[in-house]
PDB file of C-alpha atoms in Angstrom:
ATOM      1  CA  MET A   1       0.000   0.000   0.000  1.00  0.00           C
ATOM      2  CA  ASP A   2       1.305   3.440  -0.910  1.00  0.00           C
ATOM      3  CA  VAL A   3       1.700   5.866   1.975  1.00  0.00           C
ATOM      4  CA  ASN A   4       0.102   9.219   1.186  1.00  0.00           C
ATOM      5  CA  LEU A   5       1.194  12.090   3.398  1.00  0.00           C
ATOM      6  CA  ALA A   6      -0.218  15.517   4.167  1.00  0.00           C
ATOM      7  CA  VAL A   7       2.600  18.034   4.628  1.00  0.00           C
ATOM      8  CA  LEU A   8       1.511  21.033   6.698  1.00  0.00           C
ATOM      9  CA  ILE A   9       4.142  23.767   7.104  1.00  0.00           C
ATOM     10  CA  ASP A  10       4.050  26.575   9.661  1.00  0.00           C
ATOM     11  CA  GLY A  11       5.392  29.393   7.461  1.00  0.00           C
ATOM     12  CA  ASP A  12       5.651  31.717  10.461  1.00  0.00           C
ATOM     13  CA  ASN A  13       8.043  29.314  12.136  1.00  0.00           C
ATOM     14  CA  ILE A  14      10.227  27.584   9.512  1.00  0.00           C
ATOM     15  CA  PRO A  15      12.941  29.224   7.359  1.00  0.00           C
ATOM     16  CA  SER A  16      12.571  28.765   3.601  1.00  0.00           C
ATOM     17  CA  ALA A  17      16.218  27.669   3.257  1.00  0.00           C
ATOM     18  CA  TYR A  18      15.356  24.119   4.389  1.00  0.00           C
ATOM     19  CA  VAL A  19      12.603  23.265   1.901  1.00  0.00           C
ATOM     20  CA  LYS A  20      14.578  21.324  -0.736  1.00  0.00           C
ATOM     21  CA  GLU A  21      16.219  18.961   1.754  1.00  0.00           C
ATOM     22  CA  MET A  22      13.012  18.714   3.778  1.00  0.00           C
ATOM     23  CA  MET A  23      10.942  17.603   0.769  1.00  0.00           C
ATOM     24  CA  GLU A  24      13.617  15.051  -0.191  1.00  0.00           C
ATOM     25  CA  GLU A  25      13.472  13.630   3.346  1.00  0.00           C
ATOM     26  CA  ILE A  26       9.664  13.497   3.370  1.00  0.00           C
ATOM     27  CA  ALA A  27       9.716  11.529   0.094  1.00  0.00           C
ATOM     28  CA  LYS A  28      11.574   8.735   1.949  1.00  0.00           C
ATOM     29  CA  TYR A  29       8.489   8.138   4.111  1.00  0.00           C
ATOM     30  CA  GLY A  30       5.739   8.420   1.531  1.00  0.00           C
ATOM     31  CA  ASN A  31       4.122  10.386  -1.263  1.00  0.00           C
ATOM     32  CA  PRO A  32       3.376  13.985  -0.192  1.00  0.00           C
ATOM     33  CA  THR A  33      -0.039  14.252  -1.854  1.00  0.00           C
ATOM     34  CA  ILE A  34      -1.132  17.356   0.076  1.00  0.00           C
ATOM     35  CA  LYS A  35       1.467  20.108   0.562  1.00  0.00           C
ATOM     36  CA  ARG A  36       0.374  23.324   2.252  1.00  0.00           C
ATOM     37  CA  ILE A  37       2.115  26.195   3.954  1.00  0.00           C
ATOM     38  CA  TYR A  38       0.306  28.565   6.290  1.00  0.00           C
ATOM     39  CA  GLY A  39       1.063  32.201   6.992  1.00  0.00           C
ATOM     40  CA  ASP A  40       0.109  35.814   6.454  1.00  0.00           C
ATOM     41  CA  TRP A  41       1.293  36.261   2.859  1.00  0.00           C
ATOM     42  CA  THR A  42       0.774  40.029   3.089  1.00  0.00           C
ATOM     43  CA  ASN A  43       3.761  40.074   5.455  1.00  0.00           C
ATOM     44  CA  PRO A  44       6.996  40.876   3.538  1.00  0.00           C
ATOM     45  CA  ARG A  45       8.879  38.484   5.840  1.00  0.00           C
ATOM     46  CA  LEU A  46       7.358  35.540   3.929  1.00  0.00           C
ATOM     47  CA  GLY A  47       8.416  36.913   0.521  1.00  0.00           C
ATOM     48  CA  LYS A  48      11.370  34.482   0.233  1.00  0.00           C
ATOM     49  CA  TRP A  49       8.926  31.597   0.011  1.00  0.00           C
ATOM     50  CA  LYS A  50       7.315  32.603  -3.331  1.00  0.00           C
ATOM     51  CA  ASN A  51       9.683  30.861  -5.786  1.00  0.00           C
ATOM     52  CA  ILE A  52      10.202  27.918  -3.441  1.00  0.00           C
ATOM     53  CA  LEU A  53       6.449  27.286  -3.343  1.00  0.00           C
ATOM     54  CA  LEU A  54       6.272  27.194  -7.129  1.00  0.00           C
ATOM     55  CA  GLU A  55       9.300  24.891  -7.450  1.00  0.00           C
ATOM     56  CA  ASN A  56       7.878  22.407  -4.933  1.00  0.00           C
ATOM     57  CA  ALA A  57       4.131  22.617  -5.725  1.00  0.00           C
ATOM     58  CA  ILE A  58       3.325  23.781  -2.192  1.00  0.00           C
ATOM     59  CA  THR A  59      -0.021  25.552  -1.824  1.00  0.00           C
ATOM     60  CA  PRO A  60       0.109  28.760   0.247  1.00  0.00           C
ATOM     61  CA  ILE A  61      -2.803  29.174   2.651  1.00  0.00           C
ATOM     62  CA  GLN A  62      -3.497  32.792   3.595  1.00  0.00           C
ATOM     63  CA  GLN A  63      -4.132  33.349   7.293  1.00  0.00           C
ATOM     64  CA  TYR A  64      -4.285  36.951   8.423  1.00  0.00           C
ATOM     65  CA  GLY A  65      -2.852  37.770  11.822  1.00  0.00           C
ATOM     66  CA  TYR A  66      -6.055  39.248  13.221  1.00  0.00           C
ATOM     67  CA  THR A  67      -4.461  40.060  16.567  1.00  0.00           C
ATOM     68  CA  GLN A  68      -0.743  40.440  17.175  1.00  0.00           C
ATOM     69  CA  GLY A  69       0.771  37.634  19.235  1.00  0.00           C
ATOM     70  CA  LYS A  70      -2.108  35.206  18.622  1.00  0.00           C
ATOM     71  CA  ASN A  71      -1.763  31.885  16.837  1.00  0.00           C
ATOM     72  CA  ALA A  72      -4.087  32.331  13.856  1.00  0.00           C
ATOM     73  CA  THR A  73      -1.731  30.338  11.614  1.00  0.00           C
ATOM     74  CA  ASP A  74      -1.559  27.469  14.111  1.00  0.00           C
ATOM     75  CA  SER A  75      -5.360  27.358  14.356  1.00  0.00           C
ATOM     76  CA  ALA A  76      -5.742  27.208  10.568  1.00  0.00           C
ATOM     77  CA  MET A  77      -3.245  24.321  10.363  1.00  0.00           C
ATOM     78  CA  ILE A  78      -5.039  22.386  13.094  1.00  0.00           C
ATOM     79  CA  ILE A  79      -8.458  22.842  11.461  1.00  0.00           C
ATOM     80  CA  ASP A  80      -7.105  21.728   8.069  1.00  0.00           C
ATOM     81  CA  ALA A  81      -5.345  18.734   9.637  1.00  0.00           C
ATOM     82  CA  MET A  82      -8.606  17.518  11.143  1.00  0.00           C
ATOM     83  CA  ASP A  83     -10.453  18.056   7.842  1.00  0.00           C
ATOM     84  CA  ILE A  84      -7.744  16.066   6.027  1.00  0.00           C
ATOM     85  CA  LEU A  85      -7.846  13.328   8.686  1.00  0.00           C
ATOM     86  CA  TYR A  86     -11.578  12.788   8.194  1.00  0.00           C
ATOM     87  CA  SER A  87     -11.314  12.942   4.393  1.00  0.00           C
ATOM     88  CA  GLY A  88      -9.540   9.562   4.468  1.00  0.00           C
ATOM     89  CA  LYS A  89      -7.135  10.621   1.703  1.00  0.00           C
ATOM     90  CA  VAL A  90      -3.873  10.209   3.651  1.00  0.00           C
ATOM     91  CA  ASN A  91      -2.135   7.632   5.834  1.00  0.00           C
ATOM     92  CA  GLY A  92       0.086  10.087   7.659  1.00  0.00           C
ATOM     93  CA  PHE A  93       1.036  13.671   8.370  1.00  0.00           C
ATOM     94  CA  CYS A  94       4.217  15.731   8.343  1.00  0.00           C
ATOM     95  CA  ILE A  95       3.840  18.667  10.698  1.00  0.00           C
ATOM     96  CA  VAL A  96       6.623  21.115   9.930  1.00  0.00           C
ATOM     97  CA  SER A  97       7.090  23.505  12.839  1.00  0.00           C
ATOM     98  CA  SER A  98       9.327  24.181  15.807  1.00  0.00           C
ATOM     99  CA  ASP A  99       6.287  25.139  17.885  1.00  0.00           C
ATOM    100  CA  SER A 100       4.978  23.087  20.806  1.00  0.00           C
ATOM    101  CA  ASP A 101       1.422  24.281  20.028  1.00  0.00           C
ATOM    102  CA  PHE A 102       1.124  21.270  17.702  1.00  0.00           C
ATOM    103  CA  THR A 103       1.746  18.708  20.468  1.00  0.00           C
ATOM    104  CA  ARG A 104      -1.936  17.919  20.998  1.00  0.00           C
ATOM    105  CA  LEU A 105      -2.553  17.756  17.239  1.00  0.00           C
ATOM    106  CA  ALA A 106       0.233  15.188  16.805  1.00  0.00           C
ATOM    107  CA  THR A 107      -1.172  13.137  19.679  1.00  0.00           C
ATOM    108  CA  ARG A 108      -4.717  13.279  18.298  1.00  0.00           C
ATOM    109  CA  LEU A 109      -3.606  12.247  14.799  1.00  0.00           C
ATOM    110  CA  ARG A 110      -1.709   9.285  16.237  1.00  0.00           C
ATOM    111  CA  GLU A 111      -4.776   8.278  18.270  1.00  0.00           C
ATOM    112  CA  ALA A 112      -6.647   8.130  14.944  1.00  0.00           C
ATOM    113  CA  GLY A 113      -4.058   5.668  13.596  1.00  0.00           C
ATOM    114  CA  MET A 114      -2.077   8.156  11.530  1.00  0.00           C
ATOM    115  CA  GLN A 115       1.699   8.071  11.223  1.00  0.00           C
ATOM    116  CA  VAL A 116       2.994  11.484  12.349  1.00  0.00           C
ATOM    117  CA  TYR A 117       6.361  12.900  11.325  1.00  0.00           C
ATOM    118  CA  GLY A 118       7.462  16.095  13.005  1.00  0.00           C
ATOM    119  CA  ILE A 119      10.032  18.276  11.315  1.00  0.00           C
ATOM    120  CA  GLY A 120      11.604  21.302  12.969  1.00  0.00           C
ATOM    121  CA  GLU A 121      14.687  23.017  14.260  1.00  0.00           C
ATOM    122  CA  LYS A 122      16.782  21.981  17.262  1.00  0.00           C
ATOM    123  CA  LYS A 123      14.949  24.605  19.330  1.00  0.00           C
ATOM    124  CA  THR A 124      11.711  22.563  19.115  1.00  0.00           C
ATOM    125  CA  PRO A 125      10.308  21.869  22.604  1.00  0.00           C
ATOM    126  CA  ASN A 126      10.484  18.242  23.722  1.00  0.00           C
ATOM    127  CA  PRO A 127       6.696  17.731  24.183  1.00  0.00           C
ATOM    128  CA  PHE A 128       6.129  18.153  20.425  1.00  0.00           C
ATOM    129  CA  ILE A 129       9.126  15.961  19.573  1.00  0.00           C
ATOM    130  CA  VAL A 130       7.911  13.019  21.667  1.00  0.00           C
ATOM    131  CA  ALA A 131       4.294  13.411  20.462  1.00  0.00           C
ATOM    132  CA  CYS A 132       5.433  12.455  16.939  1.00  0.00           C
ATOM    133  CA  ASP A 133       6.210   8.929  15.750  1.00  0.00           C
ATOM    134  CA  LYS A 134       9.442  10.307  14.325  1.00  0.00           C
ATOM    135  CA  PHE A 135      10.964  13.770  14.603  1.00  0.00           C
ATOM    136  CA  ILE A 136      13.451  15.053  12.034  1.00  0.00           C
ATOM    137  CA  TYR A 137      15.745  17.977  12.797  1.00  0.00           C
ATOM    138  CA  LEU A 138      16.101  20.402   9.917  1.00  0.00           C
ATOM    139  CA  GLU A 139      19.713  21.128  10.814  1.00  0.00           C
ATOM    140  CA  ILE A 140      20.766  17.560   9.979  1.00  0.00           C
ATOM    141  CA  LEU A 141      19.129  17.793   6.552  1.00  0.00           C
ATOM    142  CA  LYS A 142      20.848  20.990   5.420  1.00  0.00           C
ATOM    143  CA  LYS A 143      23.962  20.346   3.371  1.00  0.00           C
ATOM    144  CA  PRO A 144      26.960  22.514   4.289  1.00  0.00           C
ATOM    145  CA  ASP A 145      27.951  25.273   1.861  1.00  0.00           C
ATOM    146  CA  SER A 146      30.919  24.388  -0.339  1.00  0.00           C
ATOM    147  CA  ALA A 147      32.667  27.595   0.752  1.00  0.00           C
ATOM    148  CA  THR A 148      32.803  26.302   4.311  1.00  0.00           C
ATOM    149  CA  SER A 149      34.021  22.804   3.472  1.00  0.00           C
ATOM    150  CA  ASN A 150      37.580  21.902   4.377  1.00  0.00           C
ATOM    151  CA  ASP A 151      39.467  20.928   1.206  1.00  0.00           C
ATOM    152  CA  SER A 152      42.729  20.505   3.102  1.00  0.00           C
ATOM    153  CA  LYS A 153      44.467  17.122   2.892  1.00  0.00           C
ATOM    154  CA  GLU A 154      45.773  17.481   6.439  1.00  0.00           C
ATOM    155  CA  PRO A 155      43.564  16.171   9.247  1.00  0.00           C
ATOM    156  CA  THR A 156      42.527  18.815  11.728  1.00  0.00           C
ATOM    157  CA  ALA A 157      42.474  18.375  15.475  1.00  0.00           C
ATOM    158  CA  ILE A 158      39.017  18.211  16.996  1.00  0.00           C
ATOM    159  CA  LYS A 159      38.482  19.516  20.496  1.00  0.00           C
ATOM    160  CA  SER A 160      36.215  17.411  22.667  1.00  0.00           C
ATOM    161  CA  ASP A 161      33.660  18.967  24.976  1.00  0.00           C
ATOM    162  CA  VAL A 162      32.128  15.720  26.235  1.00  0.00           C
ATOM    163  CA  ASP A 163      31.358  17.260  29.626  1.00  0.00           C
ATOM    164  CA  LYS A 164      29.150  19.872  27.932  1.00  0.00           C
ATOM    165  CA  ILE A 165      26.774  17.384  26.252  1.00  0.00           C
ATOM    166  CA  THR A 166      23.203  17.925  27.449  1.00  0.00           C
ATOM    167  CA  PRO A 167      20.345  15.393  27.518  1.00  0.00           C
ATOM    168  CA  LYS A 168      18.795  17.250  24.551  1.00  0.00           C
ATOM    169  CA  ASP A 169      22.081  16.806  22.615  1.00  0.00           C
ATOM    170  CA  LEU A 170      22.024  13.075  23.396  1.00  0.00           C
ATOM    171  CA  ARG A 171      18.413  12.776  22.147  1.00  0.00           C
ATOM    172  CA  PHE A 172      19.411  14.650  18.975  1.00  0.00           C
ATOM    173  CA  MET A 173      22.324  12.251  18.392  1.00  0.00           C
ATOM    174  CA  ALA A 174      20.158   9.193  19.090  1.00  0.00           C
ATOM    175  CA  THR A 175      17.495  10.415  16.653  1.00  0.00           C
ATOM    176  CA  THR A 176      20.145  11.084  14.013  1.00  0.00           C
ATOM    177  CA  ILE A 177      21.646   7.611  14.398  1.00  0.00           C
ATOM    178  CA  ASP A 178      18.139   6.116  14.237  1.00  0.00           C
ATOM    179  CA  ASP A 179      17.504   8.056  11.003  1.00  0.00           C
ATOM    180  CA  VAL A 180      20.507   6.492   9.253  1.00  0.00           C
ATOM    181  CA  SER A 181      20.375   2.991  10.736  1.00  0.00           C
ATOM    182  CA  ASP A 182      19.310  -0.030   8.704  1.00  0.00           C
ATOM    183  CA  ASP A 183      16.616  -2.594   9.621  1.00  0.00           C
ATOM    184  CA  ASP A 184      19.049  -4.413  11.931  1.00  0.00           C
ATOM    185  CA  GLY A 185      19.803  -1.217  13.851  1.00  0.00           C
ATOM    186  CA  TRP A 186      23.302  -0.726  12.431  1.00  0.00           C
ATOM    187  CA  ALA A 187      24.371   2.800  11.510  1.00  0.00           C
ATOM    188  CA  PHE A 188      27.367   2.992   9.213  1.00  0.00           C
ATOM    189  CA  LEU A 189      29.468   6.053   9.924  1.00  0.00           C
ATOM    190  CA  GLY A 190      32.029   7.371   7.556  1.00  0.00           C
TER     191      GLY A 190
END
């Protein structure tokens, strides 16, 4: 059975620079049949998204910010997610946000038997991360710029700050290893 996914992006909360790698990652889990991004498109801050939306066939959903500081975009995403859930057209959801306001939505979708993939930045609060079946950090998807790569043939010394590793860092590393491991649980590093 093909896995059809609804991809719902919080445009107020996710930088446009991650879209290409994000869509490639989502394709590993299923066919993104519904792709929507939510935001106030009258806001110049979202202007960088225009070409990216066209290149990736992502439908922009206009949501005016009726009152400053309120979550109008979040509410629109939640309403659409529930409509999509009851349409029966998808087997899973990708909620793209670094906002813990989607924790209950992820839980509710899972209760309905949906596979839920969360995608966001490292700053994403833990309640949203654990509410998803799988959470993918955008920072691990972004390829480094060629200008910053080290073309030197000489190995460089790496300083170790093992004492500074936090529990959140350990969860990030465990998730990353899980992302690249095979069916037997082996992750080949190199």
